[in-house]
Amino acid sequence: MADWLTLKQLSEKRGIPENTLRYWKSLNYIASSTIDNVVMLDDNSVTRFLDANQTKELEEDYLKQLIQEKKAECEATLAYFEDELYLLKTQKLYQPLFHIVIEELGALITDDYQREIFLAISKGEPIARVAARHQLTYVQTANAYSNILEKLGENTNRISTFRHRTMELLYSRFDTTDPTNTRIGDILETHANAVLKTKANIENVRELLQYASKYGWNKVRNLHGMGEVTYSRMIETLCNNHFIIVGEDKNIELSPEIATLLL
């Protein structure tokens, strides 16, 4: 049922300017009628019009918010897959390093049977193949691997303890905390010591290894006064003291223990 009010009455009741009400009337947004030459407006139709437009406005705000939320979700998802793609692209770089870490962890496992399962699965061998080799079910093998990981994580100090013992074993003659602080005069022959100090300003093993890593071992070999015999003896000494590793192809690399100190 209509609730007719004059333009002025409705304006005062609703707090809406008369011009606005006239505009809504001209667009037929609200019901109107002329009674005795007086324009009357239906208050109920004004209520319906305002409710409809307020609801629409709320819906638009909600949709805008929803769009922003979905946009943020899409960006987060894309960022995640970009990270995954980066890891896949760089897998060749970090995979050898992971294998070294896995080998170190495997050395903490005293049981040969458990160590083999741990190393095989950790290096990417399918669980089904490992299970078949050990005559176990897939579930049994997966559970065994989980138990091994749990035991390794029970006391992480074992890792640092193992490393400390390794350093003591390999570098008992030097500072086991950081053997690279050893002065070259304490490990190399007098002639090599003199050449390194005067021609390259090298005082300790760390500086020597950093110099070689930056410029290459050939530059060390070619230092004025070094000589082939002196250089060969220096390389042999560094190798025997576990600072470097010389491969079959004569390629020189830092030992894993020393590399971690210089990274």
Tab-separated table of C-alpha atoms in Angstrom:
chain	number	residue	atom	x	y	z
A	1	MET	CA	0.000	0.000	0.000
A	2	ALA	CA	1.338	3.401	-0.983
A	3	ASP	CA	2.339	5.939	1.638
A	4	TRP	CA	1.910	9.260	-0.113
A	5	LEU	CA	3.834	12.301	1.055
A	6	THR	CA	4.450	15.674	-0.489
A	7	LEU	CA	7.856	16.462	-1.896
A	8	LYS	CA	8.647	18.680	1.078
A	9	GLN	CA	7.380	16.171	3.632
A	10	LEU	CA	9.408	13.339	2.114
A	11	SER	CA	12.509	15.511	1.872
A	12	GLU	CA	12.246	16.436	5.546
A	13	LYS	CA	11.546	12.842	6.595
A	14	ARG	CA	14.363	11.261	4.612
A	15	GLY	CA	16.855	14.103	4.678
A	16	ILE	CA	17.068	13.917	0.902
A	17	PRO	CA	17.190	17.170	-1.108
A	18	GLU	CA	14.022	17.967	-3.026
A	19	ASN	CA	15.990	18.275	-6.268
A	20	THR	CA	17.216	14.709	-5.837
A	21	LEU	CA	13.685	13.457	-5.259
A	22	ARG	CA	12.482	15.296	-8.374
A	23	TYR	CA	15.305	13.682	-10.376
A	24	TRP	CA	14.383	10.210	-9.134
A	25	LYS	CA	10.729	10.918	-9.980
A	26	SER	CA	11.619	12.007	-13.529
A	27	LEU	CA	13.488	8.727	-14.041
A	28	ASN	CA	10.591	6.764	-12.558
A	29	TYR	CA	12.831	5.424	-9.806
A	30	ILE	CA	10.068	6.176	-7.299
A	31	ALA	CA	6.290	6.131	-7.586
A	32	SER	CA	4.500	9.477	-7.858
A	33	SER	CA	1.028	10.819	-8.259
A	34	THR	CA	-0.653	14.200	-8.569
A	35	ILE	CA	-3.477	14.826	-6.145
A	36	ASP	CA	-5.301	18.154	-6.329
A	37	ASN	CA	-2.421	19.563	-8.384
A	38	VAL	CA	0.038	18.565	-5.647
A	39	VAL	CA	2.847	16.152	-6.514
A	40	MET	CA	2.839	13.245	-4.110
A	41	LEU	CA	5.610	10.664	-3.744
A	42	ASP	CA	5.305	7.148	-2.361
A	43	ASP	CA	7.549	6.778	0.675
A	44	ASN	CA	7.479	2.980	0.351
A	45	SER	CA	8.845	3.154	-3.192
A	46	VAL	CA	11.654	5.381	-1.912
A	47	THR	CA	12.462	2.711	0.676
A	48	ARG	CA	12.549	0.013	-2.001
A	49	PHE	CA	14.718	2.160	-4.265
A	50	LEU	CA	17.221	2.938	-1.514
A	51	ASP	CA	17.363	-0.693	-0.378
A	52	ALA	CA	17.964	-1.894	-3.910
A	53	ASN	CA	20.748	0.581	-4.571
A	54	GLN	CA	22.391	0.084	-1.182
A	55	THR	CA	22.369	-3.693	-1.745
A	56	LYS	CA	23.842	-3.213	-5.192
A	57	GLU	CA	26.563	-1.001	-3.755
A	58	LEU	CA	27.369	-3.601	-1.118
A	59	GLU	CA	27.475	-6.291	-3.767
A	60	GLU	CA	29.871	-4.224	-5.866
A	61	ASP	CA	32.137	-3.633	-2.872
A	62	TYR	CA	32.056	-7.320	-2.055
A	63	LEU	CA	32.876	-8.247	-5.632
A	64	LYS	CA	35.769	-5.786	-5.694
A	65	GLN	CA	37.101	-7.260	-2.454
A	66	LEU	CA	36.668	-10.780	-3.792
A	67	ILE	CA	38.520	-9.885	-6.984
A	68	GLN	CA	41.401	-8.425	-4.980
A	69	GLU	CA	41.569	-11.526	-2.790
A	70	LYS	CA	41.589	-13.843	-5.804
A	71	LYS	CA	44.210	-11.682	-7.471
A	72	ALA	CA	46.404	-11.984	-4.379
A	73	GLU	CA	45.864	-15.757	-4.344
A	74	CYS	CA	46.860	-15.985	-8.016
A	75	GLU	CA	49.994	-13.935	-7.403
A	76	ALA	CA	50.937	-16.142	-4.443
A	77	THR	CA	50.349	-19.287	-6.503
A	78	LEU	CA	52.412	-17.947	-9.399
A	79	ALA	CA	55.216	-16.989	-7.013
A	80	TYR	CA	55.162	-20.515	-5.573
A	81	PHE	CA	55.439	-22.128	-8.993
A	82	GLU	CA	58.152	-19.661	-10.000
A	83	ASP	CA	60.126	-20.816	-6.956
A	84	GLU	CA	59.512	-24.448	-7.883
A	85	LEU	CA	60.631	-23.780	-11.457
A	86	TYR	CA	63.783	-22.072	-10.194
A	87	LEU	CA	64.583	-25.073	-8.000
A	88	LEU	CA	64.120	-27.407	-10.953
A	89	LYS	CA	66.379	-25.276	-13.141
A	90	THR	CA	69.110	-25.124	-10.489
A	91	GLN	CA	68.822	-28.776	-9.470
A	92	LYS	CA	72.065	-29.676	-11.228
A	93	LEU	CA	73.865	-27.086	-9.121
A	94	TYR	CA	72.657	-28.058	-5.664
A	95	GLN	CA	72.123	-31.812	-6.180
A	96	PRO	CA	75.822	-32.726	-5.730
A	97	LEU	CA	75.910	-30.648	-2.550
A	98	PHE	CA	72.841	-32.443	-1.197
A	99	HIS	CA	74.485	-35.786	-1.930
A	100	ILE	CA	77.495	-34.747	0.138
A	101	VAL	CA	75.217	-33.794	3.037
A	102	ILE	CA	73.329	-37.083	2.687
A	103	GLU	CA	76.591	-39.030	2.774
A	104	GLU	CA	77.597	-37.162	5.926
A	105	LEU	CA	74.280	-38.013	7.567
A	106	GLY	CA	74.584	-41.613	6.415
A	107	ALA	CA	77.914	-41.865	8.209
A	108	LEU	CA	76.046	-41.296	11.474
A	109	ILE	CA	73.981	-44.469	10.942
A	110	THR	CA	75.857	-47.445	12.378
A	111	ASP	CA	73.514	-50.141	11.054
A	112	ASP	CA	74.508	-51.083	7.481
A	113	TYR	CA	70.973	-52.181	6.598
A	114	GLN	CA	69.392	-48.898	7.724
A	115	ARG	CA	72.180	-46.836	6.185
A	116	GLU	CA	71.617	-48.415	2.778
A	117	ILE	CA	67.882	-47.692	2.903
A	118	PHE	CA	68.515	-44.111	3.997
A	119	LEU	CA	71.133	-43.384	1.329
A	120	ALA	CA	69.184	-45.037	-1.480
A	121	ILE	CA	65.891	-43.248	-0.879
A	122	SER	CA	67.503	-39.915	0.030
A	123	LYS	CA	69.416	-39.934	-3.254
A	124	GLY	CA	66.233	-40.447	-5.236
A	125	GLU	CA	65.981	-44.188	-5.793
A	126	PRO	CA	62.301	-45.254	-6.008
A	127	ILE	CA	60.978	-46.695	-2.758
A	128	ALA	CA	59.457	-49.649	-4.632
A	129	ARG	CA	62.886	-50.642	-5.973
A	130	VAL	CA	64.499	-50.336	-2.540
A	131	ALA	CA	61.661	-52.402	-1.063
A	132	ALA	CA	62.134	-55.160	-3.642
A	133	ARG	CA	65.889	-55.290	-3.015
A	134	HIS	CA	65.338	-55.739	0.712
A	135	GLN	CA	62.318	-58.021	0.260
A	136	LEU	CA	60.024	-55.582	2.030
A	137	THR	CA	56.655	-54.109	1.162
A	138	TYR	CA	56.391	-50.523	0.037
A	139	VAL	CA	54.777	-49.519	3.341
A	140	GLN	CA	57.423	-51.314	5.410
A	141	THR	CA	60.201	-49.553	3.518
A	142	ALA	CA	58.541	-46.149	3.827
A	143	ASN	CA	58.040	-46.690	7.561
A	144	ALA	CA	61.655	-47.790	7.977
A	145	TYR	CA	62.850	-44.647	6.197
A	146	SER	CA	60.608	-42.456	8.360
A	147	ASN	CA	61.957	-44.091	11.519
A	148	ILE	CA	65.537	-43.492	10.377
A	149	LEU	CA	64.809	-39.810	9.756
A	150	GLU	CA	63.151	-39.534	13.149
A	151	LYS	CA	66.183	-41.032	14.897
A	152	LEU	CA	68.558	-38.735	13.027
A	153	GLY	CA	66.503	-35.757	14.152
A	154	GLU	CA	66.345	-36.790	17.794
A	155	ASN	CA	69.808	-35.450	18.515
A	156	THR	CA	71.041	-32.947	15.965
A	157	ASN	CA	74.142	-32.400	18.086
A	158	ARG	CA	75.440	-35.671	16.676
A	159	ILE	CA	76.034	-33.902	13.376
A	160	SER	CA	78.182	-31.164	14.882
A	161	THR	CA	79.884	-33.732	17.137
A	162	PHE	CA	80.701	-35.882	14.118
A	163	ARG	CA	82.122	-32.890	12.280
A	164	HIS	CA	84.161	-31.874	15.320
A	165	ARG	CA	85.650	-35.356	15.571
A	166	THR	CA	86.433	-35.341	11.866
A	167	MET	CA	88.201	-31.998	12.165
A	168	GLU	CA	90.203	-33.261	15.135
A	169	LEU	CA	91.183	-36.388	13.240
A	170	LEU	CA	92.226	-34.617	10.037
A	171	TYR	CA	93.689	-31.415	11.450
A	172	SER	CA	95.057	-32.374	14.860
A	173	ARG	CA	98.290	-30.531	14.018
A	174	PHE	CA	96.459	-27.264	13.480
A	175	ASP	CA	93.660	-25.149	14.900
A	176	THR	CA	90.796	-27.636	14.571
A	177	THR	CA	88.207	-24.848	14.723
A	178	ASP	CA	89.626	-23.284	11.561
A	179	PRO	CA	92.777	-24.926	10.176
A	180	THR	CA	92.983	-22.325	7.408
A	181	ASN	CA	94.330	-19.851	9.966
A	182	THR	CA	97.568	-21.844	9.933
A	183	ARG	CA	100.555	-19.723	8.924
A	184	ILE	CA	102.140	-20.920	5.696
A	185	GLY	CA	105.514	-20.825	7.414
A	186	ASP	CA	104.299	-23.596	9.742
A	187	ILE	CA	103.363	-25.941	6.933
A	188	LEU	CA	105.306	-25.077	3.755
A	189	GLU	CA	108.988	-25.094	2.933
A	190	THR	CA	110.990	-21.920	3.457
A	191	HIS	CA	111.300	-21.090	-0.243
A	192	ALA	CA	107.571	-21.463	-0.951
A	193	ASN	CA	106.811	-19.420	2.144
A	194	ALA	CA	109.097	-16.601	0.995
A	195	VAL	CA	107.667	-16.503	-2.545
A	196	LEU	CA	104.053	-16.429	-1.365
A	197	LYS	CA	104.747	-13.658	1.139
A	198	THR	CA	106.816	-11.409	-1.103
A	199	LYS	CA	105.012	-11.914	-4.419
A	200	ALA	CA	101.387	-12.307	-3.317
A	201	ASN	CA	101.339	-11.006	0.272
A	202	ILE	CA	100.019	-14.374	1.487
A	203	GLU	CA	100.478	-15.059	5.200
A	204	ASN	CA	98.282	-18.080	5.970
A	205	VAL	CA	96.574	-21.049	4.346
A	206	ARG	CA	93.238	-19.242	4.081
A	207	GLU	CA	94.771	-16.424	2.051
A	208	LEU	CA	96.543	-18.954	-0.180
A	209	LEU	CA	93.357	-20.917	-0.886
A	210	GLN	CA	91.353	-17.743	-1.490
A	211	TYR	CA	94.041	-16.455	-3.847
A	212	ALA	CA	94.019	-19.728	-5.791
A	213	SER	CA	90.204	-19.793	-5.891
A	214	LYS	CA	90.127	-16.273	-7.280
A	215	TYR	CA	93.001	-16.395	-9.773
A	216	GLY	CA	93.549	-20.114	-10.322
A	217	TRP	CA	96.360	-22.416	-9.253
A	218	ASN	CA	98.296	-21.688	-12.437
A	219	LYS	CA	98.833	-18.135	-11.250
A	220	VAL	CA	100.248	-19.499	-8.001
A	221	ARG	CA	102.516	-21.770	-10.051
A	222	ASN	CA	103.663	-18.819	-12.151
A	223	LEU	CA	104.582	-16.541	-9.247
A	224	HIS	CA	108.094	-15.253	-9.827
A	225	GLY	CA	110.579	-17.534	-8.091
A	226	MET	CA	108.095	-20.328	-7.351
A	227	GLY	CA	109.556	-22.978	-9.642
A	228	GLU	CA	108.013	-26.298	-10.643
A	229	VAL	CA	109.614	-28.344	-7.867
A	230	THR	CA	108.608	-25.908	-5.122
A	231	TYR	CA	105.071	-25.706	-6.488
A	232	SER	CA	104.723	-29.505	-6.683
A	233	ARG	CA	105.929	-29.929	-3.107
A	234	MET	CA	103.525	-27.224	-1.925
A	235	ILE	CA	100.571	-28.955	-3.608
A	236	GLU	CA	101.628	-32.303	-2.155
A	237	THR	CA	101.860	-30.804	1.339
A	238	LEU	CA	98.437	-29.168	1.097
A	239	CYS	CA	96.950	-32.409	-0.182
A	240	ASN	CA	98.582	-34.577	2.501
A	241	ASN	CA	97.235	-32.233	5.157
A	242	HIS	CA	93.691	-32.461	3.727
A	243	PHE	CA	93.406	-28.835	2.635
A	244	ILE	CA	92.918	-29.737	-1.024
A	245	ILE	CA	92.082	-32.760	-3.157
A	246	VAL	CA	93.947	-33.495	-6.382
A	247	GLY	CA	91.888	-35.542	-8.814
A	248	GLU	CA	93.103	-38.106	-11.302
A	249	ASP	CA	92.871	-35.409	-13.969
A	250	LYS	CA	95.154	-33.211	-11.802
A	251	ASN	CA	92.256	-30.870	-11.108
A	252	ILE	CA	92.590	-29.247	-7.679
A	253	GLU	CA	89.587	-28.755	-5.400
A	254	LEU	CA	89.131	-27.770	-1.789
A	255	SER	CA	88.459	-30.629	0.597
A	256	PRO	CA	84.818	-30.663	1.790
A	257	GLU	CA	85.820	-29.770	5.362
A	258	ILE	CA	87.854	-26.771	4.210
A	259	ALA	CA	85.320	-25.678	1.596
A	260	THR	CA	82.692	-25.138	4.293
A	261	LEU	CA	85.057	-22.746	6.066
A	262	LEU	CA	85.679	-20.647	2.966
A	263	LEU	CA	82.149	-20.479	1.514
